[in-house]
Amino acid sequence: MLSITSELPYLDQAGHVYVPLAGPARSCLKLNRHASRVWREALRRPVDLDTLPEPDRDFLLGLTRNGVLHTAPAPTSATGPASASVPAPVSPSEGV
């Protein structure tokens, strides 16, 4: 599993993701709706590239090679929320 982050600022608006300086001649790259969904999911949670369809995997790897995205091993705690780490609040009537 990989944690993916954007190396560049981006705008997610009107169903598309726009990434400045990521296109040809450092122009703004406008992702189509499918690519925008792949982008959002990849940045939202850890990704297992082996389970993605080949075009989606190649798209993300291409952006990584071009320096648009950064990948790192996903922390093990990112797979689920910590449980029982915060005690339940005590009601006012308890302990009286």
Backbone as a chain_set.jsonl record, in Angstrom:
{"seq": "MLSITSELPYLDQAGHVYVPLAGPARSCLKLNRHASRVWREALRRPVDLDTLPEPDRDFLLGLTRNGVLHTAPAPTSATGPASASVPAPVSPSEGV", "coords": {"N": [[0.841, -1.173, 0.0], [0.454, 2.226, -0.775], [0.979, 5.59, 0.174], [-0.156, 8.471, -1.309], [0.722, 11.699, -2.282], [0.241, 15.062, -3.424], [2.678, 16.905, -5.14], [2.381, 19.377, -6.091], [0.311, 22.34, -5.927], [-3.236, 22.089, -6.343], [-6.429, 22.389, -7.998], [-9.657, 21.438, -7.31], [-12.488, 21.4, -8.855], [-15.786, 21.787, -10.122], [-16.085, 19.129, -10.984], [-13.677, 18.419, -12.122], [-10.1, 18.031, -11.862], [-7.529, 20.348, -11.652], [-4.18, 20.917, -12.365], [-1.654, 23.056, -11.936], [1.262, 23.772, -13.865], [1.804, 21.134, -14.524], [1.285, 20.207, -17.03], [2.011, 19.98, -20.622], [4.849, 21.923, -21.539], [4.872, 23.131, -19.071], [2.281, 23.925, -18.58], [-1.141, 24.328, -17.373], [-2.606, 21.402, -16.248], [-5.533, 19.806, -17.063], [-7.549, 17.425, -15.746], [-9.546, 14.773, -17.038], [-12.918, 13.657, -16.243], [-12.834, 10.954, -15.313], [-10.08, 10.565, -14.766], [-9.844, 12.527, -12.832], [-11.377, 11.404, -10.77], [-9.785, 9.154, -10.181], [-7.467, 10.452, -9.293], [-8.477, 11.832, -6.986], [-9.258, 9.653, -5.321], [-6.78, 8.394, -4.982], [-5.368, 10.271, -3.504], [-6.894, 10.406, -1.257], [-6.876, 8.062, 0.333], [-4.711, 5.274, 1.315], [-3.237, 3.445, -1.399], [-3.307, 0.468, -3.283], [-1.451, -0.275, -5.806], [-1.322, -2.542, -7.405], [-3.894, -3.532, -7.522], [-5.331, -1.82, -9.047], [-6.896, -0.945, -12.198], [-4.963, -1.344, -15.193], [-4.661, 1.042, -16.9], [-5.272, 3.113, -15.04], [-3.354, 2.707, -13.058], [-1.02, 3.144, -14.588], [-1.407, 5.828, -15.211], [-1.216, 7.098, -12.649], [1.406, 6.335, -11.961], [2.816, 7.584, -14.013], [2.403, 10.292, -13.385], [3.805, 10.311, -11.025], [6.42, 9.771, -11.904], [6.838, 12.133, -13.315], [7.06, 13.957, -11.305], [4.814, 15.111, -10.221], [3.185, 13.776, -8.423], [3.841, 12.264, -5.244], [5.013, 9.301, -3.795], [4.863, 7.146, -0.961], [5.502, 4.551, 1.428], [2.524, 3.435, 2.946], [1.481, 4.346, 6.204], [0.98, 1.962, 8.802], [-1.074, 2.483, 10.566], [-2.867, 3.858, 9.06], [-4.687, 2.243, 7.896], [-6.963, 1.857, 9.322], [-9.149, 3.258, 11.828], [-7.934, 4.094, 15.08], [-8.827, 2.12, 17.829], [-10.452, 2.236, 20.957], [-8.639, 3.99, 22.076], [-9.267, 6.351, 23.222], [-10.85, 7.044, 26.196], [-14.277, 6.438, 27.04], [-16.606, 9.096, 27.604], [-17.421, 10.097, 30.936], [-20.502, 9.915, 32.504], [-22.397, 12.494, 34.178], [-23.784, 11.414, 36.385], [-22.435, 9.183, 37.212], [-20.269, 7.84, 39.657], [-21.156, 9.334, 41.782]], "CA": [[0.0, 0.0, 0.0], [1.197, 3.47, -0.875], [0.352, 6.862, 0.465], [0.173, 9.348, -2.426], [0.467, 13.11, -2.042], [0.543, 15.934, -4.554], [3.835, 17.779, -4.972], [1.973, 20.682, -6.598], [-1.048, 22.722, -5.544], [-4.208, 21.728, -7.376], [-7.781, 22.882, -7.802], [-10.683, 20.428, -7.575], [-13.686, 22.215, -9.013], [-16.698, 21.485, -11.235], [-15.92, 17.756, -11.453], [-12.349, 18.201, -12.699], [-8.927, 18.447, -11.107], [-6.609, 21.17, -12.438], [-2.865, 20.927, -11.728], [-0.785, 23.986, -12.645], [2.658, 23.412, -14.155], [1.954, 19.69, -14.734], [1.007, 19.893, -18.427], [3.093, 20.258, -21.579], [5.461, 23.254, -21.419], [4.517, 23.616, -17.724], [0.938, 24.502, -18.598], [-2.071, 23.744, -16.416], [-3.148, 20.11, -16.675], [-6.93, 19.589, -16.668], [-7.848, 15.999, -15.809], [-10.937, 14.461, -17.379], [-13.679, 13.23, -15.052], [-12.338, 9.669, -14.794], [-8.754, 10.806, -14.178], [-10.068, 13.296, -11.605], [-11.812, 10.447, -9.739], [-8.606, 8.364, -9.806], [-6.636, 11.387, -8.509], [-9.088, 12.049, -5.666], [-9.17, 8.416, -4.529], [-5.38, 8.125, -4.665], [-4.933, 11.193, -2.455], [-7.784, 10.275, -0.091], [-6.523, 6.924, 1.193], [-3.634, 4.454, 0.747], [-3.572, 2.783, -2.653], [-2.574, -0.72, -3.7], [-1.371, -0.114, -7.253], [-1.533, -3.832, -8.081], [-5.323, -3.823, -7.657], [-5.942, -0.852, -9.961], [-6.826, -1.271, -13.627], [-3.672, -0.937, -15.749], [-4.591, 2.46, -17.302], [-5.257, 3.963, -13.849], [-2.036, 2.53, -12.436], [-0.048, 3.825, -15.433], [-1.657, 7.261, -15.051], [-0.63, 7.533, -11.375], [2.863, 6.164, -12.026], [3.328, 8.635, -14.893], [2.442, 11.538, -12.614], [4.882, 10.159, -10.047], [7.682, 9.938, -12.638], [6.962, 13.54, -13.714], [7.227, 14.785, -10.122], [3.548, 15.721, -9.824], [2.765, 13.036, -7.23], [4.88, 11.632, -4.427], [4.53, 8.084, -3.133], [5.597, 6.653, 0.206], [4.766, 3.45, 2.055], [1.433, 3.886, 3.816], [1.639, 3.945, 7.601], [0.076, 0.869, 9.143], [-2.249, 2.987, 11.265], [-3.779, 4.487, 8.101], [-5.648, 1.263, 7.388], [-8.205, 1.897, 10.094], [-9.064, 4.145, 12.987], [-7.526, 3.486, 16.345], [-9.993, 1.834, 18.662], [-10.278, 2.216, 22.41], [-7.519, 4.81, 22.509], [-9.83, 7.445, 24.01], [-11.898, 6.486, 27.061], [-15.637, 6.971, 26.889], [-16.856, 10.131, 28.601], [-18.133, 9.68, 32.135], [-21.726, 10.688, 32.67], [-22.388, 13.211, 35.465], [-24.377, 10.663, 37.48], [-21.529, 8.123, 37.649], [-19.306, 8.18, 40.695], [-21.744, 10.223, 42.789]], "C": [[0.889, 1.24, 0.0], [0.339, 4.651, -0.465], [0.804, 7.811, -0.642], [-0.209, 10.775, -2.053], [0.842, 13.898, -3.294], [1.747, 16.803, -4.215], [3.505, 19.202, -5.407], [0.607, 21.051, -6.034], [-1.995, 22.321, -6.674], [-5.573, 22.277, -7.003], [-8.738, 21.766, -8.189], [-12.013, 21.164, -7.631], [-14.471, 21.758, -10.236], [-16.44, 20.104, -11.834], [-14.567, 17.436, -12.049], [-11.273, 18.641, -11.712], [-8.016, 19.188, -12.078], [-5.29, 21.229, -11.674], [-1.962, 21.874, -12.512], [0.626, 23.427, -12.785], [2.868, 21.928, -14.444], [1.731, 19.284, -16.198], [2.203, 20.152, -19.32], [3.56, 21.711, -21.456], [5.046, 23.934, -20.112], [3.185, 24.352, -17.697], [0.075, 23.837, -17.534], [-2.665, 22.461, -17.006], [-4.571, 19.981, -16.148], [-7.221, 18.106, -16.854], [-9.297, 15.801, -16.218], [-11.627, 13.889, -16.14], [-13.165, 11.92, -14.47], [-10.987, 9.865, -14.105], [-8.887, 11.605, -12.883], [-10.523, 12.39, -10.473], [-10.63, 9.606, -9.252], [-7.692, 9.209, -8.916], [-7.181, 11.53, -7.095], [-8.947, 10.823, -4.78], [-7.737, 8.14, -4.098], [-4.882, 9.032, -3.543], [-5.735, 11.04, -1.173], [-7.338, 9.178, 0.867], [-5.391, 6.128, 0.549], [-4.131, 3.63, -0.437], [-2.698, 1.556, -2.842], [-2.556, -0.698, -5.224], [-1.647, -1.412, -8.003], [-3.007, -4.156, -8.292], [-6.024, -2.865, -8.615], [-5.936, -1.373, -11.396], [-5.528, -0.685, -14.213], [-3.632, 0.532, -16.202], [-4.539, 3.417, -16.104], [-3.902, 3.897, -13.157], [-0.973, 3.275, -13.247], [-0.18, 5.341, -15.329], [-0.985, 7.776, -13.772], [0.894, 7.413, -11.39], [3.501, 7.212, -12.924], [3.423, 9.968, -14.176], [3.529, 11.487, -11.548], [6.234, 10.374, -10.733], [7.915, 11.402, -13.017], [7.09, 14.486, -12.529], [5.964, 15.488, -9.658], [3.043, 15.086, -8.532], [3.977, 12.444, -6.533], [4.277, 10.4, -3.761], [5.454, 7.726, -1.978], [4.818, 5.47, 0.753], [3.716, 4.007, 3.015], [1.709, 3.455, 5.244], [0.614, 2.866, 7.942], [-1.16, 1.363, 9.86], [-3.248, 3.628, 10.311], [-4.828, 3.517, 7.589], [-6.947, 1.269, 8.164], [-8.058, 2.806, 11.287], [-8.611, 3.382, 14.226], [-8.764, 3.256, 17.199], [-9.575, 1.802, 20.118], [-9.09, 3.036, 22.884], [-7.991, 5.995, 23.354], [-10.926, 6.863, 24.884], [-13.238, 7.167, 26.815], [-15.859, 8.037, 27.948], [-17.691, 9.571, 29.768], [-19.363, 10.55, 32.259], [-21.715, 11.353, 34.042], [-22.931, 12.39, 36.628], [-23.467, 9.544, 37.979], [-20.572, 8.636, 38.714], [-19.864, 9.108, 41.77], [-22.319, 9.405, 43.901]], "O": [[1.919, 1.298, 0.672], [-0.863, 4.696, -0.727], [2.002, 7.947, -0.894], [-1.312, 11.032, -1.572], [1.651, 13.455, -4.11], [1.822, 17.371, -3.126], [4.262, 20.13, -5.123], [-0.178, 20.165, -5.695], [-1.584, 22.229, -7.831], [-5.838, 22.589, -5.843], [-8.636, 21.21, -9.282], [-12.593, 21.509, -6.601], [-13.891, 21.389, -11.257], [-16.559, 19.919, -13.045], [-14.324, 16.297, -12.446], [-11.496, 19.495, -10.854], [-7.761, 18.718, -13.187], [-5.269, 21.549, -10.486], [-1.545, 21.551, -13.624], [1.109, 22.699, -11.918], [4.011, 21.499, -14.597], [1.968, 18.131, -16.559], [3.282, 20.502, -18.842], [2.744, 22.617, -21.287], [4.891, 25.154, -20.055], [2.981, 25.274, -16.906], [0.51, 22.894, -16.873], [-3.162, 22.456, -18.132], [-4.8, 20.037, -14.939], [-7.153, 17.585, -17.968], [-10.176, 16.558, -15.804], [-10.987, 13.667, -15.112], [-13.069, 11.788, -13.249], [-10.779, 9.385, -12.991], [-8.127, 11.385, -11.939], [-10.106, 12.577, -9.33], [-10.488, 9.37, -8.053], [-7.2, 8.725, -7.897], [-6.445, 11.373, -6.121], [-8.56, 10.936, -3.617], [-7.502, 7.701, -2.973], [-4.066, 8.612, -2.722], [-5.303, 11.494, -0.114], [-7.415, 9.348, 2.084], [-5.132, 6.288, -0.644], [-5.277, 3.182, -0.472], [-1.493, 1.597, -2.592], [-3.543, -1.066, -5.862], [-2.155, -1.381, -9.124], [-3.34, -4.971, -9.153], [-7.187, -3.075, -8.958], [-5.062, -2.157, -11.768], [-5.062, 0.362, -13.763], [-2.651, 1.216, -15.915], [-3.835, 4.426, -16.153], [-3.368, 4.918, -12.723], [-0.122, 3.958, -12.677], [0.821, 6.058, -15.356], [-0.268, 8.776, -13.808], [1.592, 8.294, -10.887], [4.601, 7.684, -12.639], [4.404, 10.696, -14.335], [4.111, 12.517, -11.207], [7.093, 11.08, -10.204], [9.057, 11.862, -13.039], [7.216, 15.695, -12.72], [6.025, 16.366, -8.797], [2.532, 15.778, -7.652], [5.001, 12.164, -7.157], [3.169, 10.451, -3.228], [6.659, 7.973, -2.018], [3.605, 5.387, 0.564], [3.984, 4.926, 3.789], [2.128, 2.322, 5.478], [-0.499, 2.873, 7.415], [-2.209, 0.724, 9.775], [-4.375, 3.916, 10.714], [-5.769, 3.931, 6.913], [-7.946, 0.727, 7.69], [-6.939, 3.092, 11.713], [-8.877, 2.19, 14.384], [-9.643, 4.114, 17.274], [-8.466, 1.384, 20.452], [-8.581, 2.805, 23.981], [-7.211, 6.573, 24.111], [-11.853, 6.243, 24.364], [-13.298, 8.334, 26.428], [-15.362, 7.91, 29.067], [-18.539, 8.697, 29.591], [-19.286, 11.772, 32.134], [-21.094, 10.839, 34.972], [-22.561, 12.655, 37.772], [-23.698, 9.006, 39.061], [-20.122, 9.78, 38.643], [-19.102, 9.617, 42.592], [-22.865, 9.959, 44.856]]}, "num_chains": 1, "name": "protein.A"}
